[in-house]
């Protein structure tokens, strides 16, 4: 009887279930969209019950539409949007507030207060993160402050906190499991990535009772039985939990120290495997990438705010592009950028600039600048921003880049992938699988139940579909990059209010 892994990928806009076979091929998939709620400017929430319903519907639908018997599922894996915060009452199993999504800024004041009290360095050393509303800790504090009676319920031991993985494991196990993995825990800003446990001092600063927190286990681990249809009376287990970026790093086969992946979606998420070393950095974040075989592997992380979203801007607002897929050909019509640069600081700039206040700018326009120049400048800006982060990663880690593994919707753009390879003077590899995050999570589950014996076994199934190698000289690319640095500098000088 052939066996399969069922991966659940719970994201910011949709939930997905995918069934993989031993050759890492997708046998079937099911997806449902989820509604985002925007109660105030800068707040982003979701109905936690809807998150669960979408996942449970995906599981039911995928199992009904394939002729795979539930007993043929060797294990279930969970990968998820990180940092998103849910609090529920363990007596009713009901959330006491909406899920607060990672993008939401409603706990900004709590963060400012912590910074004013001078806690920056302490939090950074212990958690590898910067004090920011992005991470779960202040979202949890916000719920305890703003939902009537919540702090008392928490103090009396009635509440549970979880990121989305924890919530899903709780529901999938019919309310038996209150668990998370090291990768998700390390994005909460309450977890000490050195001691690998919830940090008492931080919990006390935030006045968060320990009883709220889930138990933390390895990313590849038999967590417990799945008790929902069609697995209710079977022995099918949840065998892995990992945050989405960790799962993508794993799915890309970035197992060696110094290997880097870049996911090009709405923004870019860059992660570098730093092995057993935590890189202390003022500008980048350190987290546990995964925990397997009794030891953690750390990652250094940086992100680019505007990538695919700038392509969408060209389509929706500027209206010089009718669809994203045309952008590569338009850019290729020019042999050179002719010194036209776009700095897509629509919401400010992330690492290494961390400038909230600057806004998008365009430079070098002449009377002959046309739509091709603007499209090309937009695509180039994605590559320049990625190089900004990678240069910093290499500097801070003292490591060398041998190859960049890439995934995400924007990697369909051949012009950009070639330009990125030239700009980094390194190979850029696009994987065969279009579902790298779910695949990484599937690998982690497979390792826990000996579906695959070890990482060597998995490596046999990883395949690149396309690689790009440098075709332009380093001197030429440095000239382009100098233009970008100058453009960023000028952009940051233009500030109003
Ligand atoms: P996310 O997971 O963040 O929603 P995806 O990985 O699904 O993102 O990628 C979607 C993004 O990819 C969109 O912003 C879209 O504009 C961009 N995109 C899709 N195809 C292309 C292309 N051929 N060239 C450039 N950008 C593209």
Short mmCIF file of C-alpha atoms and ligand atoms in Angstrom, two decimals:
data_model
loop_
_atom_site.label_atom_id
_atom_site.label_comp_id
_atom_site.label_asym_id
_atom_site.label_seq_id
_atom_site.Cartn_x
_atom_site.Cartn_y
_atom_site.Cartn_z
CA UNK A 1 0.00 0.00 0.00
CA UNK A 2 1.68 3.25 -1.13
CA UNK A 3 2.06 5.87 1.59
CA UNK A 4 1.89 9.67 1.38
CA UNK A 5 2.46 12.79 3.47
CA UNK A 6 -0.32 15.34 3.92
CA UNK A 7 1.03 18.89 4.30
CA UNK A 8 -1.03 21.75 5.63
CA UNK A 9 0.22 25.21 4.60
CA UNK A 10 -1.68 27.94 6.41
CA UNK A 11 -0.87 31.38 4.94
CA UNK A 12 -1.98 34.99 5.18
CA UNK A 13 -4.44 34.86 2.31
CA UNK A 14 -5.29 31.16 2.07
CA UNK A 15 -5.02 27.70 3.59
CA UNK A 16 -3.82 24.76 1.57
CA UNK A 17 -3.56 21.01 1.90
CA UNK A 18 -1.17 19.12 -0.40
CA UNK A 19 -0.52 15.38 -0.66
CA UNK A 20 3.05 14.41 -1.63
CA UNK A 21 4.49 11.05 -2.58
CA UNK A 22 7.95 9.67 -1.86
CA UNK A 23 9.40 11.28 -5.01
CA UNK A 24 8.24 14.71 -3.67
CA UNK A 25 5.58 14.93 -6.34
CA UNK A 26 2.26 16.62 -5.71
CA UNK A 27 -0.56 14.07 -5.91
CA UNK A 28 -3.38 16.44 -5.08
CA UNK A 29 -4.01 19.86 -3.58
CA UNK A 30 -6.86 21.89 -2.18
CA UNK A 31 -6.98 25.57 -1.30
CA UNK A 32 -9.46 27.94 0.35
CA UNK A 33 -9.09 31.70 0.63
CA UNK A 34 -9.50 33.42 4.01
CA UNK A 35 -10.86 36.88 4.67
CA UNK A 36 -8.63 39.50 6.27
CA UNK A 37 -10.22 42.01 8.61
CA UNK A 38 -8.99 45.61 8.85
CA UNK A 39 -10.66 47.15 11.92
CA UNK A 40 -8.45 50.27 11.95
CA UNK A 41 -5.65 51.80 9.92
CA UNK A 42 -2.62 49.51 10.30
CA UNK A 43 -4.52 46.70 12.05
CA UNK A 44 -4.81 43.32 10.32
CA UNK A 45 -6.83 40.48 11.82
CA UNK A 46 -8.52 37.22 10.86
CA UNK A 47 -11.25 35.11 12.40
CA UNK A 48 -9.33 32.26 14.08
CA UNK A 49 -12.33 29.95 13.71
CA UNK A 50 -12.37 30.69 9.99
CA UNK A 51 -8.66 29.78 9.82
CA UNK A 52 -9.50 26.43 11.41
CA UNK A 53 -12.58 25.86 9.23
CA UNK A 54 -10.58 26.56 6.06
CA UNK A 55 -7.93 24.02 7.09
CA UNK A 56 -10.44 21.37 8.10
CA UNK A 57 -12.36 21.90 4.83
CA UNK A 58 -9.11 21.51 2.85
CA UNK A 59 -8.39 18.21 4.61
CA UNK A 60 -11.91 16.87 4.07
CA UNK A 61 -12.00 17.95 0.43
CA UNK A 62 -8.55 16.62 -0.50
CA UNK A 63 -9.23 13.24 1.10
CA UNK A 64 -12.61 12.97 -0.62
CA UNK A 65 -11.33 13.92 -4.06
CA UNK A 66 -8.38 11.49 -4.16
CA UNK A 67 -8.76 7.76 -3.98
CA UNK A 68 -6.16 7.64 -1.23
CA UNK A 69 -7.36 5.91 1.91
CA UNK A 70 -6.81 7.79 5.18
CA UNK A 71 -4.61 4.90 6.37
CA UNK A 72 -2.20 5.62 3.52
CA UNK A 73 -1.23 8.94 5.12
CA UNK A 74 2.11 8.29 6.84
CA UNK A 75 2.05 11.63 8.63
CA UNK A 76 0.60 15.14 8.67
CA UNK A 77 2.75 18.27 8.63
CA UNK A 78 1.89 21.86 9.53
CA UNK A 79 3.62 24.95 8.19
CA UNK A 80 2.19 28.37 8.85
CA UNK A 81 2.30 32.15 8.68
CA UNK A 82 4.55 33.02 11.61
CA UNK A 83 4.01 35.45 14.54
CA UNK A 84 0.21 35.63 14.10
CA UNK A 85 -1.29 35.49 17.57
CA UNK A 86 -4.37 33.67 18.87
CA UNK A 87 -5.66 33.47 22.45
CA UNK A 88 -8.48 31.11 23.44
CA UNK A 89 -10.31 29.88 26.51
CA UNK A 90 -9.46 26.27 27.17
CA UNK A 91 -12.87 25.62 28.76
CA UNK A 92 -14.85 26.65 25.67
CA UNK A 93 -12.08 26.18 23.06
CA UNK A 94 -13.16 29.54 21.63
CA UNK A 95 -10.84 32.44 20.76
CA UNK A 96 -11.34 35.49 22.96
CA UNK A 97 -10.27 37.83 20.15
CA UNK A 98 -9.54 37.67 16.40
CA UNK A 99 -6.18 36.28 15.30
CA UNK A 100 -3.84 39.29 15.12
CA UNK A 101 -1.87 38.92 11.89
CA UNK A 102 1.92 39.41 11.73
CA UNK A 103 1.53 42.58 9.63
CA UNK A 104 -0.67 44.26 12.23
CA UNK A 105 0.75 47.31 13.99
CA UNK A 106 -1.79 47.67 16.83
CA UNK A 107 0.79 46.98 19.55
CA UNK A 108 3.08 49.80 18.44
CA UNK A 109 2.59 51.75 21.70
CA UNK A 110 3.53 48.72 23.78
CA UNK A 111 6.71 48.36 21.73
CA UNK A 112 7.57 52.03 22.08
CA UNK A 113 7.16 51.77 25.83
CA UNK A 114 9.54 48.79 25.95
CA UNK A 115 12.06 50.67 23.85
CA UNK A 116 11.73 53.79 26.01
CA UNK A 117 12.54 51.63 29.02
CA UNK A 118 15.76 50.60 27.29
CA UNK A 119 14.94 46.92 26.71
CA UNK A 120 16.17 46.83 23.08
CA UNK A 121 19.52 45.17 23.73
CA UNK A 122 18.12 42.63 26.21
CA UNK A 123 15.35 41.46 23.86
CA UNK A 124 17.74 41.41 20.93
CA UNK A 125 20.32 39.28 22.75
CA UNK A 126 17.83 36.79 24.12
CA UNK A 127 15.38 36.43 21.25
CA UNK A 128 17.47 37.38 18.18
CA UNK A 129 14.70 39.85 17.21
CA UNK A 130 14.15 43.61 17.31
CA UNK A 131 11.35 44.98 19.49
CA UNK A 132 8.56 45.41 16.94
CA UNK A 133 4.77 44.90 16.72
CA UNK A 134 5.52 42.26 14.06
CA UNK A 135 6.32 39.61 16.69
CA UNK A 136 3.75 37.81 18.87
CA UNK A 137 4.72 39.00 22.37
CA UNK A 138 3.24 42.49 22.22
CA UNK A 139 0.20 41.27 20.28
CA UNK A 140 -0.49 38.89 23.17
CA UNK A 141 0.04 41.73 25.66
CA UNK A 142 -2.37 43.85 23.62
CA UNK A 143 -5.11 41.17 23.81
CA UNK A 144 -4.65 40.82 27.58
CA UNK A 145 -4.90 44.62 27.91
CA UNK A 146 -7.83 45.17 25.58
CA UNK A 147 -10.20 42.22 25.98
CA UNK A 148 -12.30 42.75 29.08
CA UNK A 149 -11.33 40.37 31.89
CA UNK A 150 -8.58 38.69 29.83
CA UNK A 151 -5.74 39.29 32.27
CA UNK A 152 -7.79 37.77 35.13
CA UNK A 153 -8.68 34.75 33.00
CA UNK A 154 -4.99 34.39 32.12
CA UNK A 155 -3.92 34.69 35.77
CA UNK A 156 -6.51 32.03 36.70
CA UNK A 157 -5.03 29.65 34.10
CA UNK A 158 -8.04 29.57 31.78
CA UNK A 159 -6.38 30.92 28.65
CA UNK A 160 -4.06 29.46 26.03
CA UNK A 161 -1.82 31.36 23.63
CA UNK A 162 -0.67 30.05 20.31
CA UNK A 163 0.68 30.98 16.92
CA UNK A 164 -1.30 29.46 14.04
CA UNK A 165 0.53 26.10 14.21
CA UNK A 166 -0.43 25.77 17.89
CA UNK A 167 -4.06 26.61 17.19
CA UNK A 168 -4.23 24.08 14.34
CA UNK A 169 -2.54 21.30 16.37
CA UNK A 170 -5.02 22.03 19.19
CA UNK A 171 -8.01 21.73 16.86
CA UNK A 172 -6.63 18.76 14.88
CA UNK A 173 -6.01 16.83 18.10
CA UNK A 174 -9.51 17.55 19.37
CA UNK A 175 -8.13 19.97 22.00
CA UNK A 176 -5.50 17.60 23.40
CA UNK A 177 -2.27 19.20 22.16
CA UNK A 178 -0.96 22.60 23.24
CA UNK A 179 2.33 22.58 21.36
CA UNK A 180 4.62 24.49 19.01
CA UNK A 181 8.07 23.95 17.49
CA UNK A 182 11.32 25.83 18.03
CA UNK A 183 11.06 27.76 14.76
CA UNK A 184 7.65 29.23 15.58
CA UNK A 185 8.52 29.81 19.24
CA UNK A 186 11.58 31.79 18.21
CA UNK A 187 9.41 34.33 16.37
CA UNK A 188 7.27 35.19 19.39
CA UNK A 189 9.87 37.47 21.08
CA UNK A 190 9.29 35.50 24.32
CA UNK A 191 11.60 32.60 23.51
CA UNK A 192 15.26 32.53 24.44
CA UNK A 193 17.05 31.18 21.36
CA UNK A 194 20.23 30.55 23.40
CA UNK A 195 18.72 28.54 26.27
CA UNK A 196 15.97 27.19 23.98
CA UNK A 197 13.16 27.89 26.42
CA UNK A 198 10.52 30.50 27.19
CA UNK A 199 12.36 33.36 28.85
CA UNK A 200 11.27 34.04 32.44
CA UNK A 201 12.68 37.57 32.51
CA UNK A 202 10.88 38.60 29.32
CA UNK A 203 7.63 36.99 30.51
CA UNK A 204 7.92 38.92 33.74
CA UNK A 205 8.64 42.24 31.95
CA UNK A 206 5.53 41.65 29.82
CA UNK A 207 3.48 40.24 32.72
CA UNK A 208 2.58 37.14 30.75
CA UNK A 209 1.76 34.02 32.82
CA UNK A 210 3.79 30.96 31.85
CA UNK A 211 0.61 28.84 31.87
CA UNK A 212 -0.50 30.49 28.62
CA UNK A 213 2.40 29.13 26.62
CA UNK A 214 2.55 25.91 24.58
CA UNK A 215 5.17 23.20 25.05
CA UNK A 216 8.00 23.46 22.55
CA UNK A 217 9.19 20.44 20.57
CA UNK A 218 11.46 19.70 17.58
CA UNK A 219 10.26 20.66 14.10
CA UNK A 220 10.40 17.01 13.02
CA UNK A 221 8.65 15.09 15.79
CA UNK A 222 5.61 12.90 16.41
CA UNK A 223 3.41 15.43 18.23
CA UNK A 224 0.30 13.30 18.59
CA UNK A 225 -2.73 11.92 16.87
CA UNK A 226 -4.90 13.75 14.41
CA UNK A 227 -8.46 13.20 15.61
CA UNK A 228 -10.56 14.80 12.89
CA UNK A 229 -12.36 13.29 9.92
CA UNK A 230 -11.25 11.10 8.14
CA UNK A 231 -8.49 10.26 10.62
CA UNK A 232 -10.68 10.10 13.76
CA UNK A 233 -10.19 6.43 14.59
CA UNK A 234 -6.82 5.88 12.98
CA UNK A 235 -3.27 6.21 14.13
CA UNK A 236 -2.27 9.11 11.87
CA UNK A 237 -0.02 11.63 13.59
CA UNK A 238 0.98 15.25 13.27
CA UNK A 239 4.69 14.73 12.58
CA UNK A 240 6.08 18.18 11.94
CA UNK A 241 5.53 21.83 12.72
CA UNK A 242 7.61 24.64 11.21
CA UNK A 243 7.15 28.31 10.36
CA UNK A 244 6.72 29.01 6.63
CA UNK A 245 10.17 30.55 6.04
CA UNK A 246 11.88 27.70 7.88
CA UNK A 247 9.96 25.15 5.85
CA UNK A 248 10.96 26.95 2.64
CA UNK A 249 14.64 26.94 3.68
CA UNK A 250 14.34 23.21 4.38
CA UNK A 251 12.42 22.53 1.15
CA UNK A 252 15.13 24.33 -0.82
CA UNK A 253 17.70 21.91 0.56
CA UNK A 254 19.65 24.66 2.36
CA UNK A 255 21.20 22.21 4.83
CA UNK A 256 24.77 23.50 4.67
CA UNK A 257 26.06 26.48 6.63
CA UNK A 258 26.08 29.52 4.36
CA UNK A 259 23.33 28.33 2.03
CA UNK A 260 20.76 31.03 1.29
CA UNK A 261 17.22 31.06 -0.06
CA UNK A 262 15.19 34.01 -1.24
CA UNK A 263 11.41 33.77 -1.55
CA UNK A 264 10.21 36.41 -4.02
CA UNK A 265 6.53 37.05 -3.38
CA UNK A 266 4.73 40.25 -2.38
CA UNK A 267 8.00 41.06 -0.57
CA UNK A 268 11.20 39.02 -0.36
CA UNK A 269 12.17 36.80 2.55
CA UNK A 270 15.87 35.94 2.66
CA UNK A 271 17.21 33.31 5.06
CA UNK A 272 20.74 32.04 5.50
CA UNK A 273 21.57 28.81 7.32
CA UNK A 274 24.14 29.73 10.00
CA UNK A 275 24.41 26.24 11.52
CA UNK A 276 24.90 26.07 15.26
CA UNK A 277 25.94 29.73 15.42
CA UNK A 278 23.71 32.66 16.35
CA UNK A 279 24.90 35.70 14.42
CA UNK A 280 24.47 38.82 16.52
CA UNK A 281 23.22 41.57 14.27
CA UNK A 282 21.72 45.02 14.68
CA UNK A 283 20.10 44.94 11.27
CA UNK A 284 19.10 41.35 10.61
CA UNK A 285 17.19 38.84 12.71
CA UNK A 286 18.34 35.52 14.13
CA UNK A 287 15.95 32.62 14.74
CA UNK A 288 15.94 28.88 15.12
CA UNK A 289 15.46 27.65 11.54
CA UNK A 290 14.60 24.14 12.71
CA UNK A 291 15.41 21.71 15.46
CA UNK A 292 16.18 18.14 14.39
CA UNK A 293 18.16 15.26 15.92
CA UNK A 294 18.54 16.99 19.25
CA UNK A 295 20.06 20.19 17.95
CA UNK A 296 19.00 23.57 16.62
CA UNK A 297 20.03 25.03 13.28
CA UNK A 298 19.96 28.83 13.27
CA UNK A 299 19.13 31.22 10.46
CA UNK A 300 19.90 34.84 9.76
CA UNK A 301 16.96 36.61 8.18
CA UNK A 302 16.28 39.81 6.31
CA UNK A 303 13.33 40.96 4.29
CA UNK A 304 12.53 43.30 1.43
CA UNK A 305 9.17 45.04 1.77
CA UNK A 306 8.32 45.67 -1.89
CA UNK A 307 8.99 43.04 -4.55
CA UNK A 308 5.98 41.52 -6.35
CA UNK A 309 3.92 44.34 -4.87
CA UNK A 310 5.83 46.86 -7.03
CA UNK A 311 4.93 44.82 -10.11
CA UNK A 312 1.32 44.96 -8.98
CA UNK A 313 1.72 48.73 -8.57
CA UNK A 314 2.79 49.01 -12.22
CA UNK A 315 -0.33 47.05 -13.20
CA UNK A 316 -2.96 48.51 -10.86
CA UNK A 317 -1.87 52.10 -10.33
CA UNK A 318 0.62 53.19 -12.99
CA UNK A 319 -1.13 51.05 -15.61
CA UNK A 320 1.89 50.63 -17.88
CA UNK A 321 1.78 46.86 -17.54
CA UNK A 322 -1.29 44.73 -18.27
CA UNK A 323 0.02 41.55 -16.66
CA UNK A 324 3.09 40.56 -14.63
CA UNK A 325 4.22 37.95 -17.14
CA UNK A 326 4.89 40.66 -19.78
CA UNK A 327 7.43 42.49 -17.62
CA UNK A 328 10.39 40.27 -18.50
CA UNK A 329 10.05 40.85 -22.26
CA UNK A 330 9.60 44.60 -21.78
CA UNK A 331 12.77 44.84 -19.68
CA UNK A 332 14.70 42.76 -22.21
CA UNK A 333 13.90 45.31 -24.93
CA UNK A 334 16.60 47.53 -23.41
CA UNK A 335 20.29 46.62 -23.45
CA UNK A 336 20.97 48.86 -20.50
CA UNK A 337 19.06 50.58 -17.70
CA UNK A 338 20.23 53.96 -19.08
CA UNK A 339 20.61 55.14 -15.49
CA UNK A 340 16.90 55.00 -14.69
CA UNK A 341 16.34 53.79 -11.11
CA UNK A 342 13.25 53.18 -9.01
CA UNK A 343 13.49 52.96 -5.23
CA UNK A 344 10.21 51.25 -4.27
CA UNK A 345 10.08 52.59 -0.72
CA UNK A 346 6.27 52.61 -0.76
CA UNK A 347 6.18 51.74 2.94
CA UNK A 348 9.74 52.79 3.75
CA UNK A 349 12.81 50.57 3.44
CA UNK A 350 13.69 47.46 5.45
CA UNK A 351 17.16 45.97 6.08
CA UNK A 352 19.79 47.35 5.97
CA UNK A 353 18.28 50.88 5.94
CA UNK A 354 15.35 50.51 8.38
CA UNK A 355 13.89 53.79 7.25
CA UNK A 356 10.15 54.07 7.94
CA UNK A 357 9.83 57.60 6.70
CA UNK A 358 11.27 57.61 3.17
CA UNK A 359 8.95 57.06 0.22
CA UNK A 360 9.29 55.71 -3.32
CA UNK A 361 11.31 57.73 -5.82
CA UNK A 362 12.43 57.52 -9.41
CA UNK A 363 15.71 58.87 -10.78
CA UNK A 364 17.47 59.53 -14.07
CA UNK A 365 14.40 60.30 -16.22
CA UNK A 366 15.01 61.85 -19.64
CA UNK A 367 12.73 62.82 -22.51
CA UNK A 368 13.28 59.35 -24.01
CA UNK A 369 12.38 57.39 -20.85
CA UNK A 370 9.50 55.05 -21.67
CA UNK A 371 7.47 52.23 -20.12
CA UNK A 372 10.25 49.68 -20.73
CA UNK A 373 12.68 51.74 -18.63
CA UNK A 374 10.21 51.95 -15.77
CA UNK A 375 9.42 48.23 -15.87
CA UNK A 376 13.12 47.40 -16.01
CA UNK A 377 13.93 49.76 -13.13
CA UNK A 378 11.18 48.12 -11.06
CA UNK A 379 12.49 44.61 -11.71
CA UNK A 380 16.08 45.70 -11.08
CA UNK A 381 15.03 47.24 -7.75
CA UNK A 382 13.98 43.77 -6.51
CA UNK A 383 17.45 42.42 -7.30
CA UNK A 384 19.26 45.42 -5.76
CA UNK A 385 17.27 45.17 -2.53
CA UNK A 386 18.01 41.44 -2.34
CA UNK A 387 21.72 42.17 -2.83
CA UNK A 388 21.56 44.79 -0.04
CA UNK A 389 20.38 42.07 2.36
CA UNK A 390 22.71 39.35 1.07
CA UNK A 391 25.80 41.62 1.23
CA UNK A 392 24.94 42.38 4.84
CA UNK A 393 24.38 38.68 5.62
CA UNK A 394 27.75 37.76 4.17
CA UNK A 395 29.48 40.60 6.02
CA UNK A 396 27.94 39.77 9.38
CA UNK A 397 28.36 36.01 9.09
CA UNK A 398 31.77 35.98 7.36
CA UNK A 399 30.39 33.37 4.99
CA UNK A 400 30.61 33.09 1.21
CA UNK A 401 27.68 32.67 -1.18
CA UNK A 402 27.94 29.75 -3.59
CA UNK A 403 24.43 29.65 -4.92
CA UNK A 404 21.12 31.40 -4.30
CA UNK A 405 18.05 29.15 -4.10
CA UNK A 406 14.93 31.02 -5.12
CA UNK A 407 11.19 30.45 -5.01
CA UNK A 408 7.93 32.43 -5.12
CA UNK A 409 5.79 33.88 -7.92
CA UNK A 410 8.29 36.51 -9.07
CA UNK A 411 10.90 33.83 -9.96
CA UNK A 412 8.91 33.22 -13.15
CA UNK A 413 10.64 36.37 -14.39
CA UNK A 414 13.69 35.28 -16.41
CA UNK A 415 15.05 38.81 -16.83
CA UNK A 416 15.07 39.34 -13.06
CA UNK A 417 16.61 35.95 -12.26
CA UNK A 418 19.41 36.54 -14.79
CA UNK A 419 19.96 40.07 -13.47
CA UNK A 420 20.07 38.72 -9.90
CA UNK A 421 22.67 36.14 -10.89
CA UNK A 422 24.78 38.85 -12.58
CA UNK A 423 24.43 41.22 -9.65
CA UNK A 424 25.53 38.60 -7.11
CA UNK A 425 28.01 36.99 -9.52
CA UNK A 426 26.63 33.66 -8.42
CA UNK A 427 24.34 30.88 -9.59
CA UNK A 428 20.60 31.39 -9.05
CA UNK A 429 18.65 28.11 -8.87
CA UNK A 430 14.88 27.81 -9.34
CA UNK A 431 13.51 24.52 -7.94
CA UNK A 432 11.34 22.10 -9.87
CA UNK A 433 8.60 22.17 -7.25
CA UNK A 434 6.36 25.23 -7.16
CA UNK A 435 5.32 24.38 -3.58
CA UNK A 436 8.63 24.64 -1.73
CA UNK A 437 7.16 25.64 1.65
CA UNK A 438 4.71 22.73 1.81
CA UNK A 439 7.42 20.42 0.49
CA UNK A 440 9.88 21.44 3.22
CA UNK A 441 7.21 20.79 5.81
CA UNK A 442 6.48 17.42 4.18
CA UNK A 443 10.21 16.52 4.39
CA UNK A 444 10.27 17.35 8.11
CA UNK A 445 7.26 15.09 8.73
CA UNK A 446 8.71 12.33 6.56
CA UNK A 447 11.95 12.35 8.59
CA UNK A 448 9.98 11.95 11.84
CA UNK A 449 8.28 8.74 10.69
CA UNK A 450 11.15 7.27 8.62
CA UNK A 451 9.28 7.90 5.39
CA UNK A 452 12.71 9.14 4.37
CA UNK A 453 15.65 7.84 6.38
CA UNK A 454 17.76 10.99 6.51
CA UNK A 455 18.61 14.23 4.75
CA UNK A 456 20.76 12.36 2.20
CA UNK A 457 17.65 10.41 1.24
CA UNK A 458 15.70 13.67 0.78
CA UNK A 459 18.45 15.30 -1.30
CA UNK A 460 17.85 12.64 -3.97
CA UNK A 461 14.35 14.01 -4.51
CA UNK A 462 15.29 17.72 -4.71
CA UNK A 463 15.60 18.98 -8.27
CA UNK A 464 16.28 22.35 -9.91
CA UNK A 465 14.26 23.18 -12.96
CA UNK A 466 16.39 26.06 -14.11
CA UNK A 467 19.68 27.70 -13.15
CA UNK A 468 20.95 31.11 -14.11
CA UNK A 469 24.68 31.89 -14.21
CA UNK A 470 26.44 35.25 -14.46
CA UNK A 471 26.73 36.54 -18.01
CA UNK A 472 27.74 40.11 -17.27
CA UNK A 473 31.03 41.29 -15.73
CA UNK A 474 31.42 42.10 -12.05
CA UNK A 475 32.71 45.59 -12.96
CA UNK A 476 29.60 46.33 -15.01
CA UNK A 477 27.28 45.05 -12.29
CA UNK A 478 29.10 47.05 -9.62
CA UNK A 479 28.55 50.12 -11.77
CA UNK A 480 24.80 49.39 -11.83
CA UNK A 481 24.78 48.73 -8.10
CA UNK A 482 26.60 52.01 -7.34
CA UNK A 483 23.77 53.78 -9.18
CA UNK A 484 21.28 52.04 -6.91
CA UNK A 485 23.13 53.05 -3.74
CA UNK A 486 23.17 56.65 -4.93
CA UNK A 487 19.43 56.48 -5.72
CA UNK A 488 18.67 55.11 -2.23
CA UNK A 489 20.74 57.85 -0.69
CA UNK A 490 18.86 60.56 -2.61
CA UNK A 491 15.50 58.91 -1.91
CA UNK A 492 16.15 58.92 1.83
CA UNK A 493 16.90 62.64 1.76
CA UNK A 494 13.45 63.44 0.43
CA UNK A 495 11.26 63.50 3.52
CA UNK A 496 8.08 65.41 4.18
CA UNK A 497 6.57 65.61 7.67
P1 LIG B 1 2.65 35.82 -2.12
O1 LIG B 1 2.88 34.41 -1.63
O2 LIG B 1 3.40 36.88 -1.37
O3 LIG B 1 1.20 36.16 -2.35
P2 LIG B 1 3.49 34.75 -4.71
O4 LIG B 1 4.71 33.92 -4.47
O5 LIG B 1 2.19 34.05 -4.98
O6 LIG B 1 3.33 35.86 -3.58
O7 LIG B 1 3.82 35.69 -5.97
C1 LIG B 1 2.89 36.65 -6.41
C2 LIG B 1 3.61 37.88 -6.92
O8 LIG B 1 4.40 37.51 -8.05
C3 LIG B 1 2.66 38.96 -7.37
O9 LIG B 1 2.99 40.15 -6.67
C4 LIG B 1 2.93 39.13 -8.86
O10 LIG B 1 2.93 40.49 -9.21
C5 LIG B 1 4.32 38.54 -9.02
N1 LIG B 1 4.57 37.90 -10.33
C6 LIG B 1 3.92 36.85 -10.87
N2 LIG B 1 4.43 36.53 -12.09
C7 LIG B 1 5.43 37.40 -12.33
C8 LIG B 1 6.36 37.62 -13.41
N3 LIG B 1 6.36 36.84 -14.51
N4 LIG B 1 7.24 38.63 -13.28
C9 LIG B 1 7.26 39.41 -12.18
N5 LIG B 1 6.42 39.27 -11.14
C10 LIG B 1 5.53 38.28 -11.20
#
